[in-house]
Coordinates of C-alpha atoms and ligand atoms in Angstrom, one line a residue:
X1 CA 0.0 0.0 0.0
X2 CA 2.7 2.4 1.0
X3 CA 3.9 4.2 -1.7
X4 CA 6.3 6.5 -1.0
X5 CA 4.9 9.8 -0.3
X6 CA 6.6 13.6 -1.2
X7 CA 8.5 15.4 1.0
X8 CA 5.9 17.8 1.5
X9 CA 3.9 15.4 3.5
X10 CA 5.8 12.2 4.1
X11 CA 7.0 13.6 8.0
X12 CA 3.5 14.3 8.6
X13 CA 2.3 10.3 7.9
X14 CA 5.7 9.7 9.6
X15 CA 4.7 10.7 12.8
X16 CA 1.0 9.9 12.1
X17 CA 3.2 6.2 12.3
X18 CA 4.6 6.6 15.1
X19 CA 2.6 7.9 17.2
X20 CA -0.5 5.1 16.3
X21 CA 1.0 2.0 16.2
X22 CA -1.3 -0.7 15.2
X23 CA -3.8 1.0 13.4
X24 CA -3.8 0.0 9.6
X25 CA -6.9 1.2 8.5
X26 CA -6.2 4.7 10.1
X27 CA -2.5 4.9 8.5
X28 CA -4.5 3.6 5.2
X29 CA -7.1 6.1 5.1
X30 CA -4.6 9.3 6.1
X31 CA -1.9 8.0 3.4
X32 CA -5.0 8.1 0.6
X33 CA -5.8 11.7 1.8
X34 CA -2.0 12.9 2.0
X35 CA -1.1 11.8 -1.3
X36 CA -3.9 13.5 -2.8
X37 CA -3.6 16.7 -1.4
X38 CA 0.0 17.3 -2.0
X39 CA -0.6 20.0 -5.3
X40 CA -3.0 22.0 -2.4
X41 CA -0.7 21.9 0.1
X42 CA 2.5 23.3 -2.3
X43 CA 0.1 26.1 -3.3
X44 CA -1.0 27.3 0.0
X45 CA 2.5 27.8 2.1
X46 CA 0.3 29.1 4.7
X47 CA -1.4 25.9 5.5
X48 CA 2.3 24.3 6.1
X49 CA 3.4 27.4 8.0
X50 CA 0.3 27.2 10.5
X51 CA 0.4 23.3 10.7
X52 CA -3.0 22.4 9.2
X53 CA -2.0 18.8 8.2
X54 CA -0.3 17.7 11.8
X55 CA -3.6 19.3 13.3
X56 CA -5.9 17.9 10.9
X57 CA -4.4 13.9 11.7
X58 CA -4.6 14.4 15.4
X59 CA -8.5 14.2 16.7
X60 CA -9.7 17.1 18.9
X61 CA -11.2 14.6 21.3
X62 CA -11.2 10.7 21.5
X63 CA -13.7 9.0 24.0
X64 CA -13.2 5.5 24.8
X65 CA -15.3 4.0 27.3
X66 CA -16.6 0.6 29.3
X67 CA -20.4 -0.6 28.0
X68 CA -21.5 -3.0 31.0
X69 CA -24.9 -4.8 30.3
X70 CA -26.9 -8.2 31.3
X71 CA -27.3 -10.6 28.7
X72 CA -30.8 -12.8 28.1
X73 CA -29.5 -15.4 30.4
X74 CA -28.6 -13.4 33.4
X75 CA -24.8 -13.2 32.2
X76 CA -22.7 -9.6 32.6
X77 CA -21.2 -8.5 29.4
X78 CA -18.9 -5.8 28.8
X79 CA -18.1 -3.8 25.1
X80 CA -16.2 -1.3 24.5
X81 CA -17.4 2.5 23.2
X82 CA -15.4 5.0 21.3
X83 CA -16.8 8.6 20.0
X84 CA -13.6 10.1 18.3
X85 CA -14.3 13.6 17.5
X86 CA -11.9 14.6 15.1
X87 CA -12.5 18.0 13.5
X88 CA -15.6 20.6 14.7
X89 CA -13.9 23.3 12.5
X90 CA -17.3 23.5 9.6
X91 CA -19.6 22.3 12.4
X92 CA -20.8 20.2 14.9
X93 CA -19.0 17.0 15.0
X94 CA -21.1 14.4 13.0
X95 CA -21.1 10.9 11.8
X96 CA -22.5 7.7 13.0
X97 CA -21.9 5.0 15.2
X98 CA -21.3 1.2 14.2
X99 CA -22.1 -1.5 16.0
X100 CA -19.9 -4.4 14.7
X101 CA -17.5 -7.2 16.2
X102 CA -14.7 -5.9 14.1
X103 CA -14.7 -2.2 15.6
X104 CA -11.7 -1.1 17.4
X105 CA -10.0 2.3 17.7
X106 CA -8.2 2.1 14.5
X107 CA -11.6 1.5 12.6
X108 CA -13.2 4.4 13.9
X109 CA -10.4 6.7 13.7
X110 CA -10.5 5.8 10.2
X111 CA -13.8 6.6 9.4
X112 CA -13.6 10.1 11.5
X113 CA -10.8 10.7 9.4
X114 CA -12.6 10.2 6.4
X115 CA -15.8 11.6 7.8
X116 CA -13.9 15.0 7.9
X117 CA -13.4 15.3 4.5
X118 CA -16.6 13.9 3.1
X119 CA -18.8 16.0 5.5
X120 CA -16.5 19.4 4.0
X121 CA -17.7 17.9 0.1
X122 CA -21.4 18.4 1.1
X123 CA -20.8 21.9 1.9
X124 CA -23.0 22.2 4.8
X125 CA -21.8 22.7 8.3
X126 CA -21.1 19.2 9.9
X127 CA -18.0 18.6 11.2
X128 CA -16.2 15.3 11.1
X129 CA -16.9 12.3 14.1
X130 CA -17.1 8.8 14.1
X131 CA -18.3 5.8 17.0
X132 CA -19.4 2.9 17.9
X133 CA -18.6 -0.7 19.5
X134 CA -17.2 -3.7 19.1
X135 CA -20.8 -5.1 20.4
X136 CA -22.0 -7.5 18.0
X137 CA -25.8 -7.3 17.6
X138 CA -26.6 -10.2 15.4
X139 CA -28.7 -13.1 17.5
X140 CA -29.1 -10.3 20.1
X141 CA -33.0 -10.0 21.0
X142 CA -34.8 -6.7 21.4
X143 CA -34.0 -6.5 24.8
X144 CA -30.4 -7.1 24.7
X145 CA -30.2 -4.4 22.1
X146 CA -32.2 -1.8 24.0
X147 CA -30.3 -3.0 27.4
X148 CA -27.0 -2.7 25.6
X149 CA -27.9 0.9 23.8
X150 CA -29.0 2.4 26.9
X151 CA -25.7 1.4 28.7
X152 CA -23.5 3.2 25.8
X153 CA -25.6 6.1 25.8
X154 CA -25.2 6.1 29.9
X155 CA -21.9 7.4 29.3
X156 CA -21.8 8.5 25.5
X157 CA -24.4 11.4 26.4
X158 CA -22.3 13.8 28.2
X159 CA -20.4 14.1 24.6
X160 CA -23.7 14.9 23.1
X161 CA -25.9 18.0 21.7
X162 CA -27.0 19.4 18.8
X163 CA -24.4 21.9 18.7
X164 CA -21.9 20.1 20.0
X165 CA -22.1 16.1 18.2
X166 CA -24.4 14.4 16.7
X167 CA -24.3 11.1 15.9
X168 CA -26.2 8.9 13.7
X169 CA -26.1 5.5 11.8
X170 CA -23.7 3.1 10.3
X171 CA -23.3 -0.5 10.4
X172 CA -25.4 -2.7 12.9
X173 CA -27.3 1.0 14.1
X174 CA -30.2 1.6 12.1
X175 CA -33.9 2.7 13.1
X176 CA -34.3 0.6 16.2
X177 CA -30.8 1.4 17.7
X178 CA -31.1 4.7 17.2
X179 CA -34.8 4.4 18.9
X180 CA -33.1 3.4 22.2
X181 CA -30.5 5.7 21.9
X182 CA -32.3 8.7 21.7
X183 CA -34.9 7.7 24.3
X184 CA -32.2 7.3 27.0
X185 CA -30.9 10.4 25.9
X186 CA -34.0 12.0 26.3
X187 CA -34.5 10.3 29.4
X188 CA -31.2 11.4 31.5
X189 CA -30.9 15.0 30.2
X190 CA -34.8 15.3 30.3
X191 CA -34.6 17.1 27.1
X192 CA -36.4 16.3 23.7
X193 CA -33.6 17.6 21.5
X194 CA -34.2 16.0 17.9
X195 CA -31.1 17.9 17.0
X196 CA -28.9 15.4 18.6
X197 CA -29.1 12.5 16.3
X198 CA -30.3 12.1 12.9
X199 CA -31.3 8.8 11.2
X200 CA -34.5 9.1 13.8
X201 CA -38.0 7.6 13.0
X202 CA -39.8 9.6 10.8
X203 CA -42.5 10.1 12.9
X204 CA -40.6 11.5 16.0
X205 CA -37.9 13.8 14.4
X206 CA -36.7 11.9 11.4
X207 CA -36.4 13.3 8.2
X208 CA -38.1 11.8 4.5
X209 CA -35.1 10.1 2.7
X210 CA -32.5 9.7 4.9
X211 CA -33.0 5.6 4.7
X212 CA -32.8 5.2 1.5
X213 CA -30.1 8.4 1.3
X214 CA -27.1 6.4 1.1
X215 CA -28.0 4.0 -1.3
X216 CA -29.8 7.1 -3.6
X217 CA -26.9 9.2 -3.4
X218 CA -24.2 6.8 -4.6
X219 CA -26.4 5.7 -7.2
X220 CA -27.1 9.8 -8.7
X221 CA -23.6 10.3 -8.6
X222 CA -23.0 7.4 -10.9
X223 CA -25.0 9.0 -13.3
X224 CA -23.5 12.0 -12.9
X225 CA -20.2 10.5 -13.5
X226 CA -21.8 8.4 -16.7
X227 CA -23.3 11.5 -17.9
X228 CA -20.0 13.7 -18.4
X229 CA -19.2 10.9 -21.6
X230 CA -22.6 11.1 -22.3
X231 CA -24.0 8.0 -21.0
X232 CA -26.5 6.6 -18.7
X233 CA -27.5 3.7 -16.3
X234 CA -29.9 2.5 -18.5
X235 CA -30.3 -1.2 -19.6
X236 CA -26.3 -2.0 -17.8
X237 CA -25.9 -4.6 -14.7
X238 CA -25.2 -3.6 -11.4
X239 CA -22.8 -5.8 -9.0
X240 CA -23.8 -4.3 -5.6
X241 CA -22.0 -5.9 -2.1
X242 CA -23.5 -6.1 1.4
X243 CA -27.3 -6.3 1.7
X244 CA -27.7 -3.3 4.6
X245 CA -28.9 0.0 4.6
X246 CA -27.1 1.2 1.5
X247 CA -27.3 -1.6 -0.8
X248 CA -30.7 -1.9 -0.9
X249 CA -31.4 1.4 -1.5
X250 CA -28.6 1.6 -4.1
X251 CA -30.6 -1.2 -5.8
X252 CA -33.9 0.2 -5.7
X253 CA -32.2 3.4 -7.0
X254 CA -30.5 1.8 -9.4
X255 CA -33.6 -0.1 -10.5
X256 CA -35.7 2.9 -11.4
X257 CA -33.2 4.4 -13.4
X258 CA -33.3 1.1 -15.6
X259 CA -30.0 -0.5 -14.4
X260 CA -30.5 -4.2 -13.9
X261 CA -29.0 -4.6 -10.3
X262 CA -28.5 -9.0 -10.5
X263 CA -26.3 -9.6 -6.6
X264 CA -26.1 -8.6 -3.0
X265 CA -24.4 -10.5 -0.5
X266 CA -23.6 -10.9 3.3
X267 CA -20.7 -12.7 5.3
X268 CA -22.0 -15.9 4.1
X269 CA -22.0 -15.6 0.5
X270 CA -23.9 -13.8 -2.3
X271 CA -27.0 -14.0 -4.7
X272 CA -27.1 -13.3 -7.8
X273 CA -30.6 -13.4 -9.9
X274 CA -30.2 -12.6 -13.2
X275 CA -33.6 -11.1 -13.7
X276 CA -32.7 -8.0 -11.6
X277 CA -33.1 -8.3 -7.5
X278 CA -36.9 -7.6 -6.4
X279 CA -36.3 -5.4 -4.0
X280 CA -39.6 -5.9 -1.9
X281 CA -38.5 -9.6 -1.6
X282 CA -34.8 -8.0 -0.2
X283 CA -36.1 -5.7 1.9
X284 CA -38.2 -8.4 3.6
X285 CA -35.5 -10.9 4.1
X286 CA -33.2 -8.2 5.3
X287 CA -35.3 -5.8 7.3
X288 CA -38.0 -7.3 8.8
X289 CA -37.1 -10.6 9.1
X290 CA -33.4 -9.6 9.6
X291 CA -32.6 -13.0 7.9
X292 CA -29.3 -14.6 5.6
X293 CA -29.3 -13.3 2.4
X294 CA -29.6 -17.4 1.3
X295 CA -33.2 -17.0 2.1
X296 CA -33.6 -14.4 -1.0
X297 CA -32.2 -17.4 -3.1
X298 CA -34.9 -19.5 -1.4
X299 CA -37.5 -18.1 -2.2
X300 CA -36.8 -16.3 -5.3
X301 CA -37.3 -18.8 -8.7
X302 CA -34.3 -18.3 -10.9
X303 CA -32.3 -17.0 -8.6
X304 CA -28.9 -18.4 -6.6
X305 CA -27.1 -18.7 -4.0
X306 CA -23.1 -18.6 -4.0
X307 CA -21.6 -19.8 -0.4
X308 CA -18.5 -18.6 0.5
X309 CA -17.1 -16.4 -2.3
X310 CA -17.2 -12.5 -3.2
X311 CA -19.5 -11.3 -5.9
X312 CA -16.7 -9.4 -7.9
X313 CA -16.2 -13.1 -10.1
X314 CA -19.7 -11.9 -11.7
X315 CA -19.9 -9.8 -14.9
X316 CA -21.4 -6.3 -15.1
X317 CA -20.4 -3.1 -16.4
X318 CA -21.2 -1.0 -13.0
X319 CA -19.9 -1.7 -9.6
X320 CA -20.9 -0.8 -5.9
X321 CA -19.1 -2.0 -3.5
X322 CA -21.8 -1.3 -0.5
X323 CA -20.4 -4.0 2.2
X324 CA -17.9 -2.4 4.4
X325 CA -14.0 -1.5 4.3
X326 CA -11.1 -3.6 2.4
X327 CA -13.7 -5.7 1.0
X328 CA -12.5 -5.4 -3.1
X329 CA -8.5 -6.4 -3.4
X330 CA -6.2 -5.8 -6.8
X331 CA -7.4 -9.2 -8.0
X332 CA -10.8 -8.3 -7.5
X333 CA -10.5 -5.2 -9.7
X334 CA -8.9 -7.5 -11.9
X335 CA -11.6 -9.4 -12.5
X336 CA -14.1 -6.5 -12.8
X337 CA -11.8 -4.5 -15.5
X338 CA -11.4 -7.8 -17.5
X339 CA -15.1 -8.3 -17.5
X340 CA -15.6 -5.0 -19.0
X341 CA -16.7 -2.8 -15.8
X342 CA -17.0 1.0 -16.7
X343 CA -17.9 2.6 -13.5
X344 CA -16.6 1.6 -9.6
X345 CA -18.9 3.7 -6.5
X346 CA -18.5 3.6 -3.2
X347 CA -21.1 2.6 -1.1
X348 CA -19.4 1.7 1.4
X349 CA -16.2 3.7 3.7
X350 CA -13.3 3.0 1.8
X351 CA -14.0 -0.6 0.2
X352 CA -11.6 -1.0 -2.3
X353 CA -8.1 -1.4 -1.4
X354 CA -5.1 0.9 -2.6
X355 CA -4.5 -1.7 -5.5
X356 CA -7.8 -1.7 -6.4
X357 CA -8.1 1.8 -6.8
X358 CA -5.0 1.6 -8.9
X359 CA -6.6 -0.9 -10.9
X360 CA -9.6 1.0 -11.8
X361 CA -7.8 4.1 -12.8
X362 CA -5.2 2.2 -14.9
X363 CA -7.8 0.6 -17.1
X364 CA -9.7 4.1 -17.1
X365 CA -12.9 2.9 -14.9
X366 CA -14.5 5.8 -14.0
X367 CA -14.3 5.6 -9.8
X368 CA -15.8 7.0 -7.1
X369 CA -14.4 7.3 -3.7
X370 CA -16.7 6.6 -1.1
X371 CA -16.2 10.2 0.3
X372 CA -18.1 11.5 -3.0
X373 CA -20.1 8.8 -3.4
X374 CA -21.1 7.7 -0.2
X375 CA -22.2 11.8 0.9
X376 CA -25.5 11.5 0.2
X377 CA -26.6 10.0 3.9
X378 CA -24.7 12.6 5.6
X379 CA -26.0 15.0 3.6
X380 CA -28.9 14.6 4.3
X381 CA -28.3 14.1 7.8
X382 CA -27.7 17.9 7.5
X383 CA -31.3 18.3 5.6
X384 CA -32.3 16.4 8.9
X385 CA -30.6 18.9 11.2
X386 CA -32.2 21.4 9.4
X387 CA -35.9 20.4 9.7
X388 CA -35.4 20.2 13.3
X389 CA -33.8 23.4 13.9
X390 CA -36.7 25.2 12.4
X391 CA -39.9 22.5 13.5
X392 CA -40.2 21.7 10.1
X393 CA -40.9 18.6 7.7
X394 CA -40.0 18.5 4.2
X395 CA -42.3 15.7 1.8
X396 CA -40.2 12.5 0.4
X397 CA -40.2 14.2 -3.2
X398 CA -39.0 17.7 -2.1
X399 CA -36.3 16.2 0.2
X400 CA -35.2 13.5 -2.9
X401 CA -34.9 16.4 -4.9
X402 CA -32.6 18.5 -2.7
X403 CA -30.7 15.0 -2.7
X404 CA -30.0 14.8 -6.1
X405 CA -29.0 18.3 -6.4
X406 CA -26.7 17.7 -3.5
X407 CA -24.8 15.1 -5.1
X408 CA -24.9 16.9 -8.2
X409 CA -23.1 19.7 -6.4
X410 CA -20.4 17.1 -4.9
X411 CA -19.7 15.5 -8.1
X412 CA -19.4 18.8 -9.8
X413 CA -16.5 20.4 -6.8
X414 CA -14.7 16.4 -7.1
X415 CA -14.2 16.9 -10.7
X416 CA -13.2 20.5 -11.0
X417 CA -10.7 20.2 -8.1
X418 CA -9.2 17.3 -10.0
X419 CA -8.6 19.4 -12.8
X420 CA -7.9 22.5 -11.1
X421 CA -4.9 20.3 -9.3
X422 CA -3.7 18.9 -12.9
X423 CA -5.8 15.2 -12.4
X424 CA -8.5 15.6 -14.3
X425 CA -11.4 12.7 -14.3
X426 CA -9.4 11.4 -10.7
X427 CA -12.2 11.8 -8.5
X428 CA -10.0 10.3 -5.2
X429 CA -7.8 12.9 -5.9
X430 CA -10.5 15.8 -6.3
X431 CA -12.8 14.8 -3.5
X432 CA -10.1 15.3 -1.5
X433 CA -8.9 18.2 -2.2
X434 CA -11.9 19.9 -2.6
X435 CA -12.9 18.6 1.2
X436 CA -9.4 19.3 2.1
X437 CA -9.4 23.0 0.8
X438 CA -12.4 24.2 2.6
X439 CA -11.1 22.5 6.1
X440 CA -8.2 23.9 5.5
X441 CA -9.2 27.4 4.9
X442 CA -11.7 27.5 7.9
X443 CA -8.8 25.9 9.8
X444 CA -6.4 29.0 8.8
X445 CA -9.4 31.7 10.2
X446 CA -10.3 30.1 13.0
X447 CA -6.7 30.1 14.6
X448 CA -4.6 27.7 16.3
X449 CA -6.6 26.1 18.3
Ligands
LIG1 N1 -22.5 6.6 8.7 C1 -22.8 7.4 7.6 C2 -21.6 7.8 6.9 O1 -20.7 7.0 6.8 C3 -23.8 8.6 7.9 C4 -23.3 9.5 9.0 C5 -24.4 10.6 9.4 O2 -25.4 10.6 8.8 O3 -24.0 11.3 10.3 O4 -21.4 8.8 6.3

């Protein structure tokens, strides 16, 4: 992965080295961001001169903490809970929280990181925060879960408020999660302050879209990327990973711009149904019945099930990896470019490995870093902020719309900060940038601090 960096920023990923040892995915997703902003940084001697890149790498505040609750059998169990704050300089820390057995602080720090500069491309005012647990809810009843959420949020409250963090989902915290969340919150503070989390129930706070906003917003900026040679989504296959939140919504989106969306997966395995995935027989599996993606397979005529192996093997021409990070290596790409794939998205926080990436630009795939691709739930996050700030609720077609336009607007400052900094069509190298220069310009007002 490590190529070697320019002087101009290689001491700064030096130390970022030494001072956190063991955390890959964190020295991964900073290396990505250095190398890409290197043509900014030359420009702008006074971001060197006041330190912006050592202060950007270094969170302003990293909460780590113990999440003691009682199992279904009487049994004390004990997670652990991280917030890492990293960077309130465009707003109010926010990102979401993910409940997974894989968390540590090297995974969250990661996705902070990245949250940062992704949250900058929307150009609203969210800052950049990341959190979660190594708590795995899978086979956990209702009650664990709520038992377990209201023990994190016992602690992960003080950290709170609408203008100071607010969290929302990721992976393994969606509706009901955030449910128990907020009513603890509610419940120790004695405060209903719908500001404080987004991704809430529609009903109580929630905002029209932000479900499916993910999955919708990856799947516009394809065909915003598709539409600068002049083509569209129509009539081409879709290879979607991961069957959560964003992949389905990717696949409904994808589906009623006359894509043909034919896999999703999960740990297991995939499926693949040539016909196009019916995404009322997906969602049913995979939200209400919370079920193995196999059972799509079951049920569905026509279509199978692979065990054990990664839907990249499969043919299409448009790719969205929607699964979770480091799941699409170099020989993964491989196989993608020599089945004739013209466009790579990501769904998911930095899915594709280094190689990958390199991969897909060599052959001239058009790609998308999840930063740009992946805006559209925090984006609209922000729409959700919004709503609550002023008691308001927008309709489902009125908040779609200021989705689309969103994404329009982030594909548009990706690819004219990639020409601007002599990359032109290199959206990894323009996202970042264009995130990187606003950060860094409010970072240069505000002062050292
Ligand atoms: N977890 C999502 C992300 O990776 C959404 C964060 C949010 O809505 O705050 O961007």
């Amino acid at each position: 992965m490590d190529s070697v960096l320019p002087e101009t920023v290689r001491p700064v990923y030096d130390a970022v080295l030494k001072r956190n040892p063991h955390e890959p995915e964190f020295h991964q997703a900073v290396h990505e961001v250095l190398e890409s902003i290197v043509p900014v940084v030359e420009q702008h001697p006074a971001f060197a001169e006041s330190g912006i890149l050592e202060r950007l790498v270094e969170p302003e505040r990293q909460i780590m903490f113990r999440v003691p609750w009682i199992d279904d059998q009487g049994v004390l169990q004990v997670n652990r809970g991280f917030r890492v704050q990293f960077s309130s300089v465009l707003g109010p820390y926010k990102g979401g929280l993910r409940f997974h057995s894989s968390v540590n602080l090297s995974i969250i720090k990661f996705l902070g990181f990245e949250q940062i500069f992704k949250n900058a491309l929307t150009g609203q005012g969210i800052g950049g925060a990341k959190g979660g647990s190594d708590f795995d809810p899978h086979g956990r009843s209702d009650g664990e879960i709520m038992r377990f959420c209201q023990s994190f949020m016992n602690e992960l409250y003080r950290h709170l408020g609408e203008h100071t963090d607010v969290p929302a989902g990721d992976i393994g915290v969606g509706a009901r999660e955030i449910g128990y969340l907020f009513g603890q919150y509610r419940k120790i503070t004695n405060r209903h302050e719908s500001g404080m989390f987004t991704g809430k129930g529609v009903s109580w706070g929630g905002a029209e879209v932000r479900t499916e906003a993910t999955g919708y917003g990856s799947v516009f900026f394809i065909e915003e990327m598709l539409g600068v040679h002049g083509e569209s989504l129509a009539g081409k296959r879709v290879i979607v990973s991961g069957s959560g939140n964003v992949a389905i919504y990717a696949i409904e989106k994808a589906t009623q711009l006359g894509a043909i969306p034919i896999t999703a997966s999960d740990s297991s395995g995939y499926i693949i149904d040539e016909d196009g995935i019916d995404v009322a027989l997906l969602k049913q599996v995979k939200e209400v019945e919370r079920a193995r993606i196999s059972e799509y397979a079951a049920r569905k005529p026509g279509a199978r099930f692979v065990e054990g192996a990664r839907v990249w093997e499969v043919p299409g021409e448009i790719a969205i990896p929607c699964a979770t990070q480091n799941e699409l290596d170099g020989d993964d790409a491989r196989a993608l470019v020599a089945s004739g794939v013209r466009a790579v998205a990501e769904g998911a926080n930095m899915p594709c490995l280094p190689e990958a990436v390199l991969v897909f630009q060599q052959a001239g795939v058009l790609f998308a870093p999840g930063k740009a691709a992946n805006a559209g739930g925090v984006a609209t996050s922000a729409l959700e902020m919004s709503q609550n700030a002023a008691r308001q609720r927008w309709g489902f077609n009125d908040s779609e719309e200021k989705l689309r336009h969103i994404m329009a607007n982030v594909h548009a400052s990706a690819f004219d900060a990639a020409a601007r900094y002599g990359h032109p069509g290199d959206y990894v190298v323009g996202a970042n940038c264009a995130g990187f220069e606003r950060v860094a310009h409010a970072m240069l007002a505000q002062g050292v601090i």
